[in-house]
Short mmCIF file of C-alpha atoms and ligand atoms in Angstrom, two decimals:
data_model
loop_
_atom_site.label_atom_id
_atom_site.label_comp_id
_atom_site.label_asym_id
_atom_site.label_seq_id
_atom_site.Cartn_x
_atom_site.Cartn_y
_atom_site.Cartn_z
CA MET A 197 165.35 205.72 49.62
CA SER A 198 167.35 207.21 52.79
CA GLU A 199 170.37 208.65 51.59
CA ILE A 200 172.60 206.21 53.48
CA TYR A 201 171.08 203.10 52.30
CA ASN A 202 171.85 204.59 48.55
CA ARG A 203 175.46 204.89 49.71
CA ALA A 204 175.68 201.74 51.28
CA GLN A 205 174.63 200.05 48.10
CA LYS A 206 177.40 201.34 46.07
CA SER A 207 180.08 200.64 48.54
CA LEU A 208 178.57 197.36 50.58
CA VAL A 209 177.14 194.20 48.68
CA GLY A 210 173.55 194.65 48.92
CA GLY A 211 174.10 197.76 51.28
CA VAL A 212 174.84 195.33 54.11
CA ASN A 213 177.42 193.30 55.81
CA SER A 214 175.05 190.27 56.70
CA PRO A 215 172.14 189.38 54.57
CA VAL A 216 169.54 189.39 56.93
CA ARG A 217 170.32 193.05 57.68
CA SER A 218 168.74 193.91 54.21
CA PHE A 219 165.24 193.51 55.19
CA SER A 220 164.76 192.00 51.56
CA GLY A 221 162.85 188.88 53.24
CA VAL A 222 159.88 191.29 54.43
CA GLY A 223 159.68 193.81 51.68
CA SER A 224 161.17 196.91 53.37
CA GLU A 225 164.11 199.12 53.38
CA PRO A 226 166.91 198.44 55.96
CA VAL A 227 167.45 201.09 58.88
CA PHE A 228 170.77 202.02 59.49
CA ILE A 229 171.35 202.90 63.21
CA THR A 230 173.54 205.59 64.78
CA LYS A 231 173.00 204.79 68.64
CA ALA A 232 171.25 202.59 71.17
CA LYS A 233 170.30 202.68 74.99
CA GLY A 234 168.32 199.94 77.02
CA ALA A 235 165.89 198.42 74.46
CA HIS A 236 165.83 201.34 72.24
CA LEU A 237 167.56 201.89 68.95
CA THR A 238 167.95 205.31 66.88
CA ASP A 239 168.14 205.38 63.32
CA THR A 240 170.06 207.95 60.65
CA ASP A 241 166.59 209.69 60.27
CA GLY A 242 166.25 209.92 64.33
CA ASN A 243 163.52 207.50 64.37
CA THR A 244 163.45 205.33 67.66
CA TYR A 245 162.48 201.75 67.66
CA ILE A 246 161.86 199.52 70.46
CA ASP A 247 164.27 196.53 69.79
CA LEU A 248 163.36 193.01 69.46
CA ILE A 249 166.45 191.86 67.34
CA GLY A 250 168.90 192.67 70.32
CA SER A 251 171.84 192.12 67.67
CA TRP A 252 170.71 188.68 66.95
CA GLY A 253 170.96 187.34 70.56
CA PRO A 254 173.99 188.67 72.60
CA LEU A 255 172.24 191.84 73.98
CA ILE A 256 169.98 190.10 76.84
CA LEU A 257 170.99 193.13 78.72
CA GLY A 258 170.05 195.40 76.20
CA HIS A 259 172.20 198.08 75.37
CA ASP A 260 173.75 198.23 78.72
CA GLU A 261 176.13 201.08 79.57
CA ARG A 262 177.94 199.09 82.23
CA ILE A 263 179.00 196.93 79.71
CA ALA A 264 180.25 199.80 77.63
CA ARG A 265 182.42 201.36 80.29
CA ALA A 266 183.93 198.17 81.25
CA VAL A 267 184.99 197.95 77.48
CA ALA A 268 186.14 201.42 77.53
CA GLU A 269 188.27 200.99 80.71
CA ARG A 270 190.07 197.74 79.41
CA ALA A 271 190.66 199.50 75.75
CA GLY A 272 192.62 202.11 77.72
CA GLN A 273 194.98 199.54 78.68
CA GLY A 274 195.93 198.43 74.76
CA LEU A 275 193.60 196.82 72.64
CA SER A 276 195.31 193.64 71.40
CA TYR A 277 198.66 192.04 72.09
CA GLY A 278 198.52 188.50 70.40
CA LEU A 279 199.65 187.25 73.73
CA GLY A 280 197.93 185.76 76.80
CA THR A 281 195.92 188.03 79.09
CA PRO A 282 194.38 187.34 82.61
CA GLU A 283 190.81 188.19 81.02
CA GLU A 284 190.99 185.08 78.73
CA VAL A 285 191.50 182.84 81.73
CA GLU A 286 188.86 184.56 83.79
CA LEU A 287 185.97 184.23 81.20
CA ALA A 288 187.05 180.56 80.70
CA GLU A 289 186.74 179.73 84.34
CA THR A 290 183.51 181.42 84.44
CA ILE A 291 182.05 179.55 81.77
CA ILE A 292 183.59 176.26 83.04
CA ALA A 293 182.16 176.84 86.50
CA ALA A 294 178.81 177.59 84.86
CA VAL A 295 178.36 174.50 82.33
CA PRO A 296 179.56 171.44 84.00
CA SER A 297 180.25 169.35 80.42
CA VAL A 298 182.72 172.21 79.76
CA GLU A 299 186.23 171.09 81.08
CA LYS A 300 188.18 173.46 78.95
CA ILE A 301 187.33 176.11 76.32
CA ARG A 302 188.86 177.83 73.50
CA PHE A 303 187.89 181.35 72.49
CA VAL A 304 187.61 182.52 68.75
CA ASN A 305 186.03 185.36 67.11
CA SER A 306 182.53 184.40 65.77
CA GLY A 307 180.15 181.26 66.37
CA THR A 308 180.80 180.46 62.95
CA GLU A 309 184.46 179.90 63.56
CA ALA A 310 183.74 178.31 66.54
CA VAL A 311 181.40 175.62 65.03
CA MET A 312 183.91 175.01 62.15
CA SER A 313 186.82 174.25 64.57
CA ALA A 314 184.39 171.99 66.92
CA LEU A 315 183.68 169.80 64.00
CA ARG A 316 187.34 169.63 62.89
CA LEU A 317 187.90 168.82 66.34
CA ALA A 318 185.27 166.09 66.47
CA ARG A 319 186.69 164.45 63.05
CA GLY A 320 190.40 164.81 64.40
CA TYR A 321 189.16 163.05 67.60
CA THR A 322 187.14 160.40 66.03
CA ASN A 323 188.87 159.78 63.02
CA ARG A 324 185.72 159.94 61.16
CA ASP A 325 184.43 162.38 58.44
CA LYS A 326 180.73 162.65 58.66
CA ILE A 327 178.52 165.21 60.47
CA ILE A 328 174.80 165.00 61.06
CA LYS A 329 173.04 168.44 61.24
CA PHE A 330 169.35 169.03 61.17
CA ARG A 331 167.30 170.58 58.24
CA GLY A 332 166.56 174.18 58.95
CA ALA A 333 169.29 174.65 61.74
CA TYR A 334 172.08 177.27 61.27
CA HIS A 335 175.48 176.84 62.50
CA GLY A 336 177.19 179.79 60.91
CA HIS A 337 178.31 179.82 57.35
CA ALA A 338 181.36 177.46 57.36
CA ASP A 339 181.38 175.24 53.95
CA SER A 340 180.35 172.16 55.71
CA MET A 341 177.24 173.78 57.42
CA LEU A 342 176.01 175.02 54.09
CA VAL A 343 174.16 172.00 52.82
CA GLU A 344 170.48 171.02 51.44
CA ALA A 345 168.74 167.59 50.92
CA GLY A 346 169.57 166.48 47.56
CA SER A 347 166.96 165.45 45.37
CA GLY A 348 166.50 161.98 44.11
CA LEU A 349 166.36 158.76 45.80
CA LEU A 350 169.89 158.87 47.40
CA THR A 351 170.07 160.84 50.65
CA HIS A 352 173.32 162.84 49.34
CA SER A 353 173.49 166.42 50.50
CA THR A 354 174.22 169.04 48.13
CA PRO A 355 175.64 172.90 48.66
CA SER A 356 172.94 175.10 49.69
CA SER A 357 175.39 178.03 48.51
CA GLU A 358 177.25 178.55 45.43
CA GLY A 359 181.08 177.93 46.04
CA VAL A 360 180.85 175.17 48.55
CA SER A 361 182.12 171.86 46.77
CA ALA A 362 180.13 169.06 46.28
CA SER A 363 183.04 166.76 48.20
CA VAL A 364 182.75 169.34 51.23
CA ALA A 365 178.81 168.92 50.71
CA LYS A 366 178.58 165.26 50.69
CA ASP A 367 180.06 164.77 54.30
CA THR A 368 177.41 166.40 56.05
CA LEU A 369 174.42 164.14 56.65
CA LEU A 370 170.86 166.03 56.96
CA ALA A 371 168.25 164.72 59.55
CA GLU A 372 165.05 166.07 60.80
CA TYR A 373 164.74 168.11 64.22
CA ASN A 374 162.45 166.34 66.33
CA ASP A 375 162.47 163.05 64.48
CA VAL A 376 164.95 160.75 66.06
CA GLU A 377 164.34 157.97 63.34
CA SER A 378 165.58 160.21 60.81
CA VAL A 379 168.87 160.36 62.76
CA ARG A 380 168.88 156.49 63.45
CA ARG A 381 168.50 155.50 59.77
CA LEU A 382 171.71 158.05 59.02
CA PHE A 383 173.61 155.80 61.70
CA GLU A 384 172.55 152.67 59.98
CA GLU A 385 173.30 153.70 56.56
CA ASN A 386 176.72 155.26 57.70
CA PRO A 387 178.23 152.62 60.22
CA GLY A 388 181.50 153.65 61.87
CA GLU A 389 181.64 156.89 59.61
CA ILE A 390 179.93 159.53 61.74
CA ALA A 391 182.12 161.70 63.76
CA ALA A 392 179.42 163.94 65.48
CA ILE A 393 175.88 165.19 65.33
CA ILE A 394 175.64 168.88 65.76
CA VAL A 395 172.23 170.50 67.10
CA GLU A 396 170.63 173.60 68.51
CA PRO A 397 169.33 172.22 71.75
CA VAL A 398 166.32 174.60 71.21
CA ALA A 399 166.03 175.31 67.55
CA GLY A 400 166.52 179.06 67.04
CA ASN A 401 167.04 179.86 63.58
CA MET A 402 164.13 178.62 61.89
CA GLY A 403 162.16 180.44 64.23
CA VAL A 404 162.03 179.12 67.59
CA VAL A 405 161.08 175.15 67.92
CA ALA A 406 161.38 173.74 71.09
CA PRO A 407 162.68 170.04 71.59
CA GLN A 408 160.03 167.22 71.88
CA PRO A 409 160.30 165.58 75.16
CA GLY A 410 163.07 162.77 74.54
CA PHE A 411 164.43 163.97 71.74
CA LEU A 412 167.99 165.45 72.83
CA GLU A 413 168.25 162.25 75.34
CA ASP A 414 167.85 159.88 72.29
CA LEU A 415 170.67 162.06 70.44
CA ARG A 416 172.62 161.47 73.47
CA ARG A 417 172.02 157.90 73.64
CA LEU A 418 172.45 157.08 69.53
CA THR A 419 175.76 159.13 69.82
CA GLU A 420 177.12 156.97 72.54
CA GLU A 421 175.75 153.76 71.02
CA ASN A 422 177.68 154.45 67.68
CA GLY A 423 181.01 156.07 69.03
CA ALA A 424 180.13 159.75 67.56
CA LEU A 425 180.15 162.90 69.80
CA LEU A 426 177.24 165.03 70.40
CA ILE A 427 177.85 168.95 70.02
CA PHE A 428 175.35 171.16 71.33
CA ASP A 429 175.41 174.68 69.69
CA GLU A 430 174.57 176.92 72.40
CA VAL A 431 175.50 180.12 70.39
CA ILE A 432 171.89 181.38 71.20
CA THR A 433 170.85 179.28 74.02
CA GLY A 434 173.91 179.64 76.29
CA PHE A 435 173.13 181.81 79.16
CA ARG A 436 169.62 182.66 77.52
CA ASN A 437 167.23 180.83 79.74
CA ALA A 438 169.15 180.74 82.90
CA TYR A 439 172.89 181.53 84.01
CA GLY A 440 174.68 178.54 82.48
CA ALA A 441 173.51 176.71 79.14
CA TYR A 442 170.44 175.25 78.13
CA GLN A 443 172.11 171.70 78.44
CA ASN A 444 171.96 172.42 82.33
CA GLU A 445 168.19 172.55 82.34
CA THR A 446 168.05 169.17 80.53
CA GLY A 447 170.59 167.16 82.59
CA ILE A 448 172.22 165.95 79.01
CA SER A 449 176.11 166.37 78.75
CA PRO A 450 177.25 166.83 75.26
CA ASP A 451 180.94 166.34 74.47
CA LEU A 452 181.37 169.67 73.17
CA THR A 453 179.40 172.80 73.42
CA VAL A 454 179.70 175.94 70.83
CA PHE A 455 179.11 179.35 72.60
CA GLY A 456 178.97 182.82 70.90
CA LYS A 457 176.37 185.81 71.41
CA ILE A 458 175.80 186.46 74.95
CA ILE A 459 179.15 185.46 76.25
CA GLY A 460 180.92 188.38 74.43
CA GLY A 461 178.46 190.83 75.61
CA GLY A 462 178.00 192.33 72.26
CA LEU A 463 181.64 192.51 70.85
CA PRO A 464 182.63 189.61 68.45
CA VAL A 465 183.14 186.41 69.84
CA GLY A 466 182.60 182.45 69.73
CA ALA A 467 183.99 179.62 71.65
CA PHE A 468 183.83 176.03 71.92
CA GLY A 469 184.42 173.65 74.75
CA GLY A 470 183.85 170.42 76.40
CA ARG A 471 185.76 167.25 77.90
CA ARG A 472 189.10 167.62 78.74
CA GLU A 473 190.31 164.72 76.86
CA ILE A 474 188.70 165.76 73.83
CA MET A 475 190.06 169.32 74.06
CA ASN A 476 193.64 168.12 74.52
CA HIS A 477 193.55 167.13 71.08
CA LEU A 478 193.79 171.01 69.95
CA SER A 479 196.96 172.55 69.11
CA PRO A 480 199.56 173.03 70.75
CA LEU A 481 198.78 169.88 72.85
CA GLY A 482 197.35 167.72 69.92
CA GLY A 483 197.19 167.42 66.24
CA VAL A 484 194.20 169.37 65.48
CA TYR A 485 195.27 172.82 64.21
CA GLN A 486 193.30 175.74 65.34
CA ALA A 487 194.53 179.45 65.68
CA GLY A 488 193.64 183.24 65.67
CA THR A 489 195.38 186.29 65.71
CA LEU A 490 192.50 188.03 67.52
CA SER A 491 191.08 184.94 69.55
CA GLY A 492 190.33 185.83 73.21
CA ASN A 493 191.18 189.62 72.64
CA PRO A 494 191.21 191.29 76.15
CA VAL A 495 188.48 194.11 75.14
CA VAL A 496 186.05 191.35 74.03
CA MET A 497 186.90 189.23 76.99
CA SER A 498 186.10 192.17 79.38
CA ALA A 499 182.57 192.64 77.70
CA GLY A 500 181.72 189.10 78.40
CA LYS A 501 183.03 188.78 81.78
CA LYS A 502 180.95 191.97 82.68
CA ALA A 503 177.81 190.59 80.92
CA LEU A 504 178.13 187.24 82.77
CA GLN A 505 178.87 189.08 86.04
CA ILE A 506 175.60 191.20 85.79
CA LEU A 507 173.76 188.10 84.73
CA LYS A 508 175.00 186.14 87.82
CA GLU A 509 174.52 188.92 90.22
CA GLU A 510 171.09 190.24 89.02
CA ASP A 511 169.43 187.32 87.81
CA PRO A 512 167.20 188.71 85.50
CA TYR A 513 165.90 185.50 83.94
CA GLY A 514 162.73 185.18 86.14
CA LYS A 515 161.62 189.09 84.81
CA ILE A 516 162.72 188.24 81.69
CA ASN A 517 160.17 185.42 81.37
CA GLU A 518 157.33 187.33 82.92
CA LYS A 519 157.53 190.08 80.18
CA ILE A 520 157.22 187.11 77.42
CA ASP A 521 154.27 185.82 79.16
CA ARG A 522 152.43 188.82 78.95
CA LEU A 523 153.49 189.02 75.39
CA GLU A 524 152.23 185.50 74.81
CA ASP A 525 148.90 186.08 76.67
CA GLY A 526 148.54 189.58 74.91
CA PHE A 527 149.14 187.88 71.31
CA ASN A 528 146.88 184.99 71.94
CA LYS A 529 144.09 187.75 72.89
CA LEU A 530 144.90 189.31 69.52
CA ARG A 531 144.72 186.21 67.53
CA ASP A 532 141.13 185.43 69.05
CA ARG A 533 140.09 188.92 68.45
CA TYR A 534 141.29 189.02 64.59
CA ASP A 535 140.95 185.44 63.87
CA LEU A 536 144.08 185.16 62.96
CA ASP A 537 146.31 181.80 62.03
CA LEU A 538 149.06 182.92 64.50
CA SER A 539 151.09 180.93 67.02
CA PHE A 540 153.52 181.62 69.59
CA GLY A 541 156.33 179.05 69.36
CA ARG A 542 158.46 179.32 72.66
CA GLU A 543 161.06 177.72 74.73
CA GLY A 544 161.64 179.78 77.94
CA THR A 545 162.99 183.14 76.76
CA MET A 546 163.15 182.51 73.21
CA PHE A 547 160.04 182.75 71.21
CA THR A 548 158.58 183.26 67.69
CA LEU A 549 155.29 184.78 66.55
CA PHE A 550 154.53 182.29 63.82
CA PHE A 551 151.96 183.41 61.37
CA ASN A 552 151.01 179.51 61.44
CA LYS A 553 147.75 178.13 62.89
CA ASN A 554 149.70 175.63 64.93
CA VAL A 555 153.03 176.00 67.03
CA PRO A 556 155.26 174.19 64.75
CA THR A 557 157.50 171.29 65.98
CA THR A 558 159.01 170.53 62.67
CA TYR A 559 161.09 172.08 60.00
CA GLU A 560 158.35 171.03 57.78
CA GLU A 561 155.47 172.56 59.45
CA VAL A 562 157.77 176.22 59.99
CA LEU A 563 157.59 176.29 56.13
CA GLU A 564 153.73 176.36 56.38
CA SER A 565 154.05 179.66 57.88
CA ASP A 566 152.73 182.76 55.84
CA THR A 567 155.62 184.86 55.20
CA LYS A 568 153.66 187.43 53.40
CA ALA A 569 151.45 187.93 56.28
CA TYR A 570 154.71 188.16 58.47
CA GLY A 571 156.20 190.55 56.22
CA LYS A 572 153.04 192.81 56.29
CA PHE A 573 153.05 192.73 60.03
CA PHE A 574 157.09 193.51 60.19
CA ARG A 575 156.44 196.61 57.92
CA ALA A 576 153.41 197.74 60.15
CA MET A 577 155.22 197.20 63.19
CA LEU A 578 158.35 199.13 61.81
CA LYS A 579 156.01 202.13 60.98
CA ARG A 580 155.08 202.40 64.63
CA GLY A 581 158.33 202.10 66.05
CA VAL A 582 158.61 198.37 66.91
CA LEU A 583 161.48 196.46 65.34
CA ILE A 584 161.09 192.72 65.07
CA PRO A 585 163.28 190.13 63.40
CA PRO A 586 163.02 190.96 59.63
CA SER A 587 162.37 187.35 58.99
CA GLN A 588 159.85 184.85 59.87
CA PHE A 589 162.44 182.28 60.71
CA GLU A 590 164.05 183.75 63.52
CA SER A 591 163.99 184.35 67.43
CA TRP A 592 162.52 187.46 69.03
CA PHE A 593 164.65 188.72 72.06
CA VAL A 594 163.08 190.60 75.02
CA GLY A 595 165.66 191.02 77.61
CA ALA A 596 166.41 192.96 80.93
CA ALA A 597 166.27 196.44 79.23
CA HIS A 598 162.61 195.96 77.97
CA THR A 599 160.30 197.74 80.47
CA ASP A 600 156.60 196.91 81.28
CA GLU A 601 155.96 200.18 79.05
CA ASP A 602 157.66 198.86 76.25
CA ILE A 603 155.70 195.48 76.54
CA ASN A 604 152.50 197.66 76.43
CA LYS A 605 153.67 199.43 73.34
CA ILE A 606 154.56 196.39 71.38
CA LEU A 607 151.05 194.90 72.08
CA LYS A 608 149.41 198.26 71.10
CA ALA A 609 151.19 198.44 67.87
CA ALA A 610 150.46 194.76 67.15
CA GLU A 611 146.79 195.51 67.85
CA ASP A 612 146.89 198.68 65.40
CA SER A 613 149.14 196.70 62.77
CA PHE A 614 146.51 193.73 62.63
CA GLU A 615 143.46 196.61 62.23
CA GLU A 616 145.46 197.91 59.48
CA MET A 617 146.34 194.50 57.87
CA ARG A 618 142.32 193.85 58.16
CA GLU A 619 141.43 196.97 56.55
CA SER A 620 143.93 196.43 53.50
CA THR A 621 142.65 192.79 52.82
CA ASP A 622 138.97 194.05 53.30
CA CYS A 623 139.83 196.38 50.40
CA SER A 624 141.58 194.02 48.17
C1 LIG B 785 174.42 183.26 65.31
C2 LIG B 785 174.59 181.94 65.20
C3 LIG B 785 175.94 181.09 64.83
C4 LIG B 785 176.82 181.84 64.22
O1 LIG B 785 177.50 182.84 64.99
P1 LIG B 785 178.15 184.08 64.42
O2 LIG B 785 179.06 184.76 65.15
O3 LIG B 785 177.24 184.87 63.61
O4 LIG B 785 179.23 183.68 63.39
C5 LIG B 785 175.95 179.62 64.69
N1 LIG B 785 175.11 179.05 65.86
C6 LIG B 785 174.01 179.30 65.97
C7 LIG B 785 172.90 178.24 66.57
C8 LIG B 785 173.52 180.85 65.94
O5 LIG B 785 172.25 181.27 66.31
#
C-alpha cells in the first residue's frame, strides 16, 4: 500500500474526500495525484496516466495552463471580499448569452448546492412540495435527492442514505428515465402537488444513457399541463457537447437550469438560472432564501470566464467528437475480435464503455452490466497508464487536450488488457 494512502486512511474517512475516489468499486487502491498537464496526471509514486476522468467533467480543456494563469493573475488582486465583483457579472452575462432559457442566474459553490437551491426555488415559486427525479440519476448529495424506491405496493420513496429523514424522502417521487408513462402516473397520483421534475437531459451518472426521441419533449409537455416546473440539471452537459447547454440542441426551454463543472474551469462552482419571473422569487428580491459567503468568488469566476472564452474562440467540439469516434470504432473492433459483451453508450462527447451486450436505454438495463469485468478492465488499464473512471456507472471524459497519440495509447492499452483478461479466464 502506498505510504500516502496509509496516512490518508488515518486522517480522512476512507482516505478520501469523495467516495468514488476510493476506487472501492473496482477493487483497486486509490491514486494520489501531485500534478497534471494537458491530458496527463502524475501520482505520488511518479507514475503517469492518461486522464479519462477529467475531474469528473470540468476539464474539457484538460489541465490547461491558460486557465491556471488567469487564476493566478486574479488571485493577486485578493482572493475574496464577500462583496460584488465585475467577474461574476461577466460570467453571468456570458452564460445568459449562450443559453436562451436563462435570463438570470445565481452562482454557488457546487452542483449540489445549486440543485438544492433550485429545488427550494421551484417549491417556493409553485407553492408545492413534491419533486420528481429519475432512478439512477445523480443530482449531488442534498437530502431530498438521496432517495430510492421503497418496497411493497405503495410507491413511497425511502432514504438511500442513513441520516436522511423519511419525511424529506417522501416528497421526492421516483420515475424511470426514458419512460414517460412512469412520469404521467406520478402526476395522476399526485394532482396539484408536484413542484418540478429534475432531470439530467443526458443521463451521465448511471453511465451515459441518451434520451430517447421525444422523452424530453414529453417532460416539457407534462410539466406545462400540470403547472410544474421543468429543471434541467446540466452540471455535466452544460458546455459539454457544444458551446451553450444541451437544451439548445433539443430546442426545449426548461424553466430552470443547473450548472457546475465546466463553468468553473476546474475550481469549485455551481449555478442555477432560468426565467426572470421565477428567479426574482429569490432573496433579496423575493421570499425564497438563498445565500453564500464565497458564492461568485472572483478567482473561481475568472477560471470559468477563461474556460468559456477559450471554448468559444477555439470551438474544440468537432475535434473532441472525432477523437471519440475513433475510440468508439476501436472499441467496437476489439469487441468483435475478443467476442466481448461490450457496448458504447454515447451522446455526443459523453460516453461510457458498458460491459453489457446492448447499449442501455434504461436504468434497469444499465444495472445488467458486468461490474466485475469492468473492475478487472479498470485495473488492467491502470497498470498500463490509462485512468478510466473507477466505476461502470460514470461518463468518460475525453477533451481538447487528448492527442491522437493518447487515443492510440488508450486503444493499445485496451487491446492488451482484453488479451490479459482472456488469458486469466482461460486459466481459471
Ligand atoms: C457532479 C454533478 C452534480 C453535483 O455537483 P457537485 O459539484 O459535485 O456537488 C449534480 N448534478 C450532476 C448531473 C452532476 O453530474
